[in-house]
Coordinates of C-alpha atoms and ligand atoms in Angstrom, one line a residue:
X789 CA 47.1 -62.1 8.8
X790 CA 47.7 -59.8 5.9
X791 CA 44.9 -58.8 3.4
X792 CA 44.8 -61.0 0.3
X793 CA 46.5 -59.0 -2.7
X794 CA 44.0 -57.1 -4.8
X795 CA 42.6 -59.0 -7.6
X796 CA 41.3 -56.0 -9.6
X797 CA 41.7 -52.3 -10.0
X798 CA 38.4 -51.8 -7.9
X799 CA 40.0 -53.7 -5.0
X800 CA 41.3 -51.3 -2.6
X801 CA 42.4 -53.8 0.1
X802 CA 45.8 -52.9 1.6
X803 CA 45.2 -49.2 0.9
X804 CA 44.5 -46.5 3.7
X805 CA 42.7 -43.1 2.9
X806 CA 42.1 -40.5 5.2
X807 CA 38.8 -38.4 4.1
X808 CA 38.2 -35.1 5.8
X809 CA 34.5 -34.2 6.7
X810 CA 33.6 -37.9 6.2
X811 CA 30.6 -37.7 8.6
X812 CA 28.4 -36.1 6.0
X813 CA 27.4 -35.1 2.6
X814 CA 30.2 -36.1 -0.2
X815 CA 32.7 -37.0 2.2
X816 CA 30.6 -39.6 3.6
X817 CA 30.0 -41.1 0.3
X818 CA 33.7 -40.9 -0.5
X819 CA 34.3 -43.0 2.8
X820 CA 31.6 -45.4 1.9
X821 CA 32.8 -46.2 -1.6
X822 CA 36.2 -46.4 -0.5
X823 CA 35.4 -48.9 2.2
X824 CA 33.1 -50.9 0.1
X825 CA 36.0 -51.7 -2.1
X826 CA 38.0 -52.8 0.8
X827 CA 40.1 -49.7 1.7
X828 CA 41.0 -48.9 5.4
X829 CA 39.2 -45.4 5.8
X830 CA 40.3 -43.0 8.3
X831 CA 37.2 -40.3 8.8
X832 CA 38.5 -37.1 9.8
X833 CA 35.6 -35.5 11.8
X834 CA 35.1 -32.7 14.3
X835 CA 32.3 -34.2 16.0
X836 CA 32.8 -37.7 17.6
X837 CA 29.0 -38.4 17.6
X838 CA 28.5 -37.6 14.0
X839 CA 31.5 -39.7 13.0
X840 CA 30.0 -42.7 14.9
X841 CA 26.9 -42.1 12.9
X842 CA 28.9 -42.3 9.8
X843 CA 30.8 -45.5 10.9
X844 CA 27.3 -47.0 11.8
X845 CA 26.0 -46.1 8.3
X846 CA 29.0 -47.3 6.3
X847 CA 28.7 -50.7 8.5
X848 CA 25.1 -51.0 7.1
X849 CA 26.4 -51.4 3.7
X850 CA 29.9 -53.0 4.5
X851 CA 29.7 -54.8 7.8
X852 CA 33.3 -55.6 7.7
X853 CA 34.6 -52.2 6.6
X854 CA 37.9 -51.3 8.2
X855 CA 37.2 -47.6 9.6
X856 CA 38.8 -45.6 12.1
X857 CA 37.8 -42.1 13.3
X858 CA 40.3 -39.2 13.8
X859 CA 39.2 -36.3 15.7
X860 CA 40.0 -33.5 13.4
X861 CA 38.6 -29.7 13.4
X862 CA 40.0 -28.1 10.3
X863 CA 39.2 -24.7 11.7
X864 CA 41.8 -25.3 14.4
X865 CA 45.4 -25.3 13.6
X866 CA 45.9 -27.1 17.0
X867 CA 43.6 -29.6 16.1
X868 CA 45.1 -30.1 12.8
X869 CA 48.5 -30.7 14.5
X870 CA 47.1 -33.2 17.1
X871 CA 45.2 -35.2 14.4
X872 CA 48.3 -35.4 12.1
X873 CA 50.4 -36.5 15.0
X874 CA 47.7 -39.2 16.1
X875 CA 47.6 -40.8 12.5
X876 CA 50.5 -43.0 13.1
X877 CA 50.1 -44.9 10.2
X878 CA 50.9 -44.9 6.5
X879 CA 48.4 -43.1 4.2
X880 CA 47.9 -43.9 0.5
X881 CA 45.3 -41.1 -0.1
X882 CA 44.1 -37.8 1.6
X883 CA 41.0 -36.5 0.5
X884 CA 40.7 -32.8 1.3
X885 CA 37.0 -32.6 1.2
X886 CA 35.5 -30.9 4.4
X887 CA 34.3 -27.6 3.5
X888 CA 32.0 -24.9 4.9
X889 CA 30.1 -21.8 3.2
X890 CA 29.6 -18.9 5.4
X891 CA 27.0 -16.0 4.8
X892 CA 28.7 -13.9 7.5
X893 CA 31.9 -12.1 6.8
X894 CA 32.8 -11.9 10.4
X895 CA 32.8 -15.6 10.8
X896 CA 36.1 -17.0 11.9
X897 CA 38.0 -20.2 12.8
X898 CA 39.2 -20.5 16.3
X899 CA 42.7 -19.2 15.2
X900 CA 40.9 -16.0 13.9
X901 CA 41.2 -16.5 10.2
X902 CA 38.2 -16.1 7.8
X903 CA 36.1 -19.2 8.4
X904 CA 36.0 -20.2 4.7
X905 CA 39.6 -19.8 3.7
X906 CA 40.7 -20.9 7.0
X907 CA 38.8 -24.1 7.0
X908 CA 38.7 -25.0 3.3
X909 CA 42.2 -23.9 2.4
X910 CA 44.5 -23.2 5.3
X911 CA 43.5 -26.0 7.5
X912 CA 44.0 -28.6 4.5
X913 CA 47.2 -26.9 3.8
X914 CA 48.6 -27.3 7.4
X915 CA 47.1 -30.8 7.6
X916 CA 48.9 -32.1 4.4
X917 CA 52.1 -30.5 5.4
X918 CA 52.0 -32.3 8.7
X919 CA 51.0 -35.5 7.2
X920 CA 53.8 -35.4 4.7
X921 CA 56.0 -37.9 6.7
X922 CA 53.3 -40.6 6.7
X923 CA 52.4 -40.3 3.1
X924 CA 53.2 -43.4 1.2
X925 CA 55.9 -43.2 -1.7
X926 CA 52.9 -43.2 -4.3
X927 CA 50.3 -41.3 -2.2
X928 CA 47.7 -39.1 -3.7
X929 CA 46.2 -36.0 -2.3
X930 CA 42.9 -35.0 -3.6
X931 CA 41.8 -31.4 -3.3
X932 CA 37.9 -31.2 -3.5
X933 CA 37.3 -28.0 -5.7
X934 CA 34.3 -26.5 -7.1
X935 CA 32.9 -24.9 -10.2
X936 CA 33.0 -21.9 -8.1
X937 CA 36.7 -21.4 -8.2
X938 CA 36.0 -19.8 -11.6
X939 CA 34.4 -16.8 -9.7
X940 CA 37.4 -16.2 -7.7
X941 CA 40.2 -13.8 -8.2
X942 CA 43.3 -15.0 -6.1
X943 CA 45.8 -12.6 -4.7
X944 CA 48.3 -14.0 -2.1
X945 CA 48.8 -10.7 -0.6
X946 CA 45.2 -10.6 0.5
X947 CA 44.5 -14.3 1.4
X948 CA 43.7 -13.6 5.1
X949 CA 42.2 -10.1 4.5
X950 CA 38.5 -9.4 5.4
X951 CA 36.6 -9.9 2.2
X952 CA 34.1 -7.9 0.1
X953 CA 31.9 -9.0 -2.5
X954 CA 29.5 -11.7 -2.1
X955 CA 30.0 -14.9 0.0
X956 CA 29.9 -17.1 -3.1
X957 CA 33.0 -15.3 -4.4
X958 CA 34.6 -15.7 -1.1
X959 CA 33.7 -19.4 -1.0
X960 CA 35.1 -19.5 -4.6
X961 CA 38.3 -18.0 -3.3
X962 CA 38.6 -20.5 -0.5
X963 CA 38.0 -23.4 -3.0
X964 CA 40.4 -21.9 -5.7
X965 CA 43.1 -21.4 -3.1
X966 CA 42.9 -25.1 -2.3
X967 CA 43.0 -26.1 -5.7
X968 CA 46.0 -23.8 -6.6
X969 CA 47.8 -25.5 -3.6
X970 CA 47.1 -29.0 -5.1
X971 CA 48.5 -28.0 -8.5
X972 CA 51.5 -26.3 -6.7
X973 CA 52.1 -29.6 -4.7
X974 CA 52.0 -31.5 -7.9
X975 CA 54.6 -29.4 -9.4
X976 CA 56.7 -29.5 -6.3
X977 CA 56.1 -33.5 -6.3
X978 CA 57.0 -33.8 -10.1
X979 CA 59.8 -36.4 -10.4
X980 CA 58.4 -38.3 -7.4
X981 CA 55.6 -41.1 -7.6
X982 CA 53.3 -38.9 -5.4
X983 CA 50.4 -37.2 -7.0
X984 CA 48.4 -34.3 -6.1
X985 CA 45.0 -33.9 -8.0
X986 CA 41.9 -31.6 -8.0
X987 CA 38.6 -33.1 -8.4
X988 CA 34.9 -31.6 -7.8
X989 CA 31.5 -33.2 -7.3
X990 CA 29.5 -31.0 -9.8
X991 CA 26.3 -30.1 -8.3
X992 CA 25.3 -32.6 -5.6
X993 CA 22.2 -32.4 -3.4
X994 CA 20.8 -34.4 -0.4
X995 CA 17.2 -35.0 -1.9
X996 CA 19.0 -37.2 -4.8
X997 CA 21.1 -39.0 -2.3
X998 CA 20.2 -42.5 -1.2
X999 CA 19.2 -42.5 2.3
X1000 CA 21.6 -43.6 5.0
X1001 CA 20.8 -44.1 8.6
X1002 CA 21.3 -41.0 10.7
X1003 CA 22.6 -38.9 7.8
X1004 CA 20.7 -35.9 6.0
X1005 CA 17.1 -37.0 6.5
X1006 CA 15.0 -35.9 3.5
X1007 CA 11.2 -36.5 3.4
X1008 CA 9.7 -38.6 0.9
X1009 CA 7.6 -35.6 -0.4
X1010 CA 10.9 -33.6 -0.9
X1011 CA 12.5 -36.6 -2.8
X1012 CA 9.4 -36.7 -5.1
X1013 CA 9.5 -33.1 -5.5
X1014 CA 13.1 -32.9 -6.4
X1015 CA 13.3 -36.3 -8.7
X1016 CA 12.8 -34.1 -12.0
X1017 CA 16.1 -32.3 -11.2
X1018 CA 18.1 -35.5 -11.5
X1019 CA 18.0 -34.5 -15.4
X1020 CA 20.6 -31.8 -14.5
X1021 CA 22.2 -32.4 -10.9
X1022 CA 23.0 -35.4 -8.8
X1023 CA 23.1 -36.9 -5.5
X1024 CA 26.1 -36.6 -3.1
X1025 CA 26.8 -40.4 -3.8
X1026 CA 27.4 -39.1 -7.5
X1027 CA 29.4 -36.2 -6.4
X1028 CA 31.8 -38.5 -4.8
X1029 CA 32.6 -40.5 -7.8
X1030 CA 35.1 -38.1 -9.3
X1031 CA 36.9 -37.7 -6.1
X1032 CA 37.3 -41.2 -5.5
X1033 CA 38.2 -41.8 -9.0
X1034 CA 41.1 -39.3 -8.5
X1035 CA 42.1 -40.9 -5.4
X1036 CA 42.4 -44.5 -6.6
X1037 CA 42.0 -44.9 -10.7
X1038 CA 45.2 -45.6 -12.5
X1039 CA 44.3 -43.4 -15.2
X1040 CA 44.8 -40.3 -13.1
X1041 CA 48.0 -38.2 -13.4
X1042 CA 49.3 -35.7 -11.0
X1043 CA 48.3 -32.2 -11.7
X1044 CA 44.9 -33.3 -13.4
X1045 CA 41.5 -32.0 -12.7
X1046 CA 38.5 -34.4 -12.6
X1047 CA 34.8 -33.8 -12.4
X1048 CA 31.5 -34.9 -13.8
X1049 CA 31.6 -35.2 -17.4
X1050 CA 27.8 -34.3 -18.1
X1051 CA 26.3 -30.9 -19.1
X1052 CA 28.0 -28.1 -17.3
X1053 CA 29.9 -30.5 -15.1
X1054 CA 27.0 -30.7 -12.8
X1055 CA 26.5 -34.3 -13.1
X1056 CA 27.7 -37.5 -14.9
X1057 CA 30.7 -39.9 -14.9
X1058 CA 34.1 -38.8 -13.9
X1059 CA 36.1 -37.2 -16.7
X1060 CA 39.0 -34.7 -17.0
X1061 CA 37.8 -31.1 -16.8
X1062 CA 39.2 -27.9 -17.3
X1063 CA 40.7 -25.6 -14.3
X1064 CA 41.0 -21.7 -14.5
X1065 CA 44.4 -20.4 -15.7
X1066 CA 44.7 -18.5 -12.4
X1067 CA 44.5 -21.8 -10.2
X1068 CA 47.0 -23.5 -12.6
X1069 CA 49.3 -20.5 -12.6
X1070 CA 52.8 -21.3 -10.9
X1071 CA 53.1 -17.7 -9.7
X1072 CA 49.9 -17.8 -7.8
X1073 CA 50.5 -21.3 -6.5
X1074 CA 54.0 -20.4 -5.1
X1075 CA 52.7 -17.1 -3.7
X1076 CA 49.6 -18.8 -1.9
X1077 CA 52.1 -21.4 -0.5
X1078 CA 54.4 -18.8 0.9
X1079 CA 51.4 -17.0 2.3
X1080 CA 49.9 -20.1 3.7
X1081 CA 53.0 -21.0 5.5
X1082 CA 53.2 -17.4 6.9
X1083 CA 49.8 -17.3 8.0
X1084 CA 49.7 -20.8 9.5
X1085 CA 53.1 -20.9 10.9
X1086 CA 53.4 -24.5 9.3
X1087 CA 56.2 -25.0 6.9
X1088 CA 55.9 -27.8 4.3
X1089 CA 58.7 -30.4 4.4
X1090 CA 58.5 -30.8 0.4
Ligands
NAP1836 N1 27.5 -30.1 -2.9 C1 28.0 -29.6 -4.0 O1 27.4 -29.5 -5.0 C2 29.4 -29.4 -4.0 C3 29.9 -28.5 -5.2 C4 31.1 -28.2 -5.2 C5 32.1 -28.5 -4.3 N2 31.8 -29.0 -3.0 C6 32.6 -29.2 -2.0 O2 32.5 -30.4 -1.7 C7 32.9 -30.8 -0.2 C8 31.8 -31.5 0.5 O3 30.5 -30.9 0.5 P1 29.0 -31.2 0.9 O4 28.0 -30.8 -0.1 O5 29.1 -32.8 1.1 O6 28.7 -30.4 2.2 P2 28.2 -30.9 3.6 O7 27.3 -31.8 3.4 O8 28.0 -29.6 4.1 O9 29.5 -31.5 4.5 C9 30.6 -31.0 4.7 C10 31.6 -31.7 5.5 O10 32.7 -30.9 6.0 C11 32.5 -31.1 7.4 N3 33.4 -30.0 7.9 C12 32.9 -28.6 7.9 N4 33.7 -27.9 8.7 C13 34.7 -28.6 9.3 C14 35.9 -28.5 10.1 N5 36.1 -27.2 10.6 N6 36.6 -29.6 10.6 C15 36.2 -30.8 10.1 N7 35.2 -30.9 9.1 C16 34.7 -30.1 9.0 C17 31.3 -31.2 8.0 O11 31.3 -31.5 9.3 P3 30.1 -31.2 10.4 O12 29.2 -32.2 10.2 O13 31.0 -31.4 11.5 O14 29.8 -29.9 9.9 C18 30.8 -32.2 7.0 O15 31.2 -33.4 7.4 C19 33.0 -29.3 0.2 O16 34.4 -29.0 0.3 C20 32.4 -28.3 -0.8 O17 33.0 -27.0 -0.9 C21 30.4 -29.5 -2.9

């Protein structure tokens, strides 16, 4: 039997969202928040065991949640291709959340690309490109960015080159690349009813996050020690809010960037925030797009 028609903007019954990296942290909270509102959630995860732990945790909050696990390792272009081929259903939203930080500049994806650029950007680029045929006419793609995009300089010619400088700067490059891709996608989708949006979670930490069975375990002692930091930062549940807002709210327009509206964008209710000129640059966006197609061998149908 079909689901009853939605009765409020918060009601997401009948909508399907894929969340990458949904087994932990902010991705988990995106999945839980969407599922609690009635959405069908596809959890794109590389570990079946960790994915099942997340499914159980969501069901502890929403016993009737409509959930599906999709095997997805964003550090493997073969895995991305297999996952996209296995989706087999329409998607109303894709939340490109999974992300890694690496201190070691020799860390590589299984395809030999820099681990951070390869996972955080190239894997999502290939995923969205391959998913395009199953995206709904009004689908939204949400790129999870970071305040760290501001520390980055983007040069499409060196996207896949070994990095110099700090790991934070390289992490910023990976997130800035994902954001520039989303803004470019928004330009390419202008005139359609699809939307590509960026969102960031602010500064979101485990000790301020409500406990869930099997997820990041934090002792009561550490929680107590961390409590005063709530004035400045937030839990990962709070970090998910601007991302879920970007994926679902009627007031969001393609090409926007959402994040926490509080001090330094570290915490607070979802608000429109400013992205750097570089990630919004059409020249950078189209250059990165071409570089990503060349590196991954995946061409975007758009
Ligand atoms: N926390 C913050 O304050 C903050 C600030 C700005 C931006 N962000 C961004 O928000 C996103 C989530 O951050 P978080 O703090 O929630 O991180 P997290 O707790 O470390 O969770 C990262 C998630 O990404 C998944 N992942 C990593 N590599 C993957 C791969 N190759 N294939 C599939 N999934 C993979 C992880 O799965 P495994 O369990 O298998 O490793 C995990 O589910 C990231 O993109 C991050 O850059 C976070």
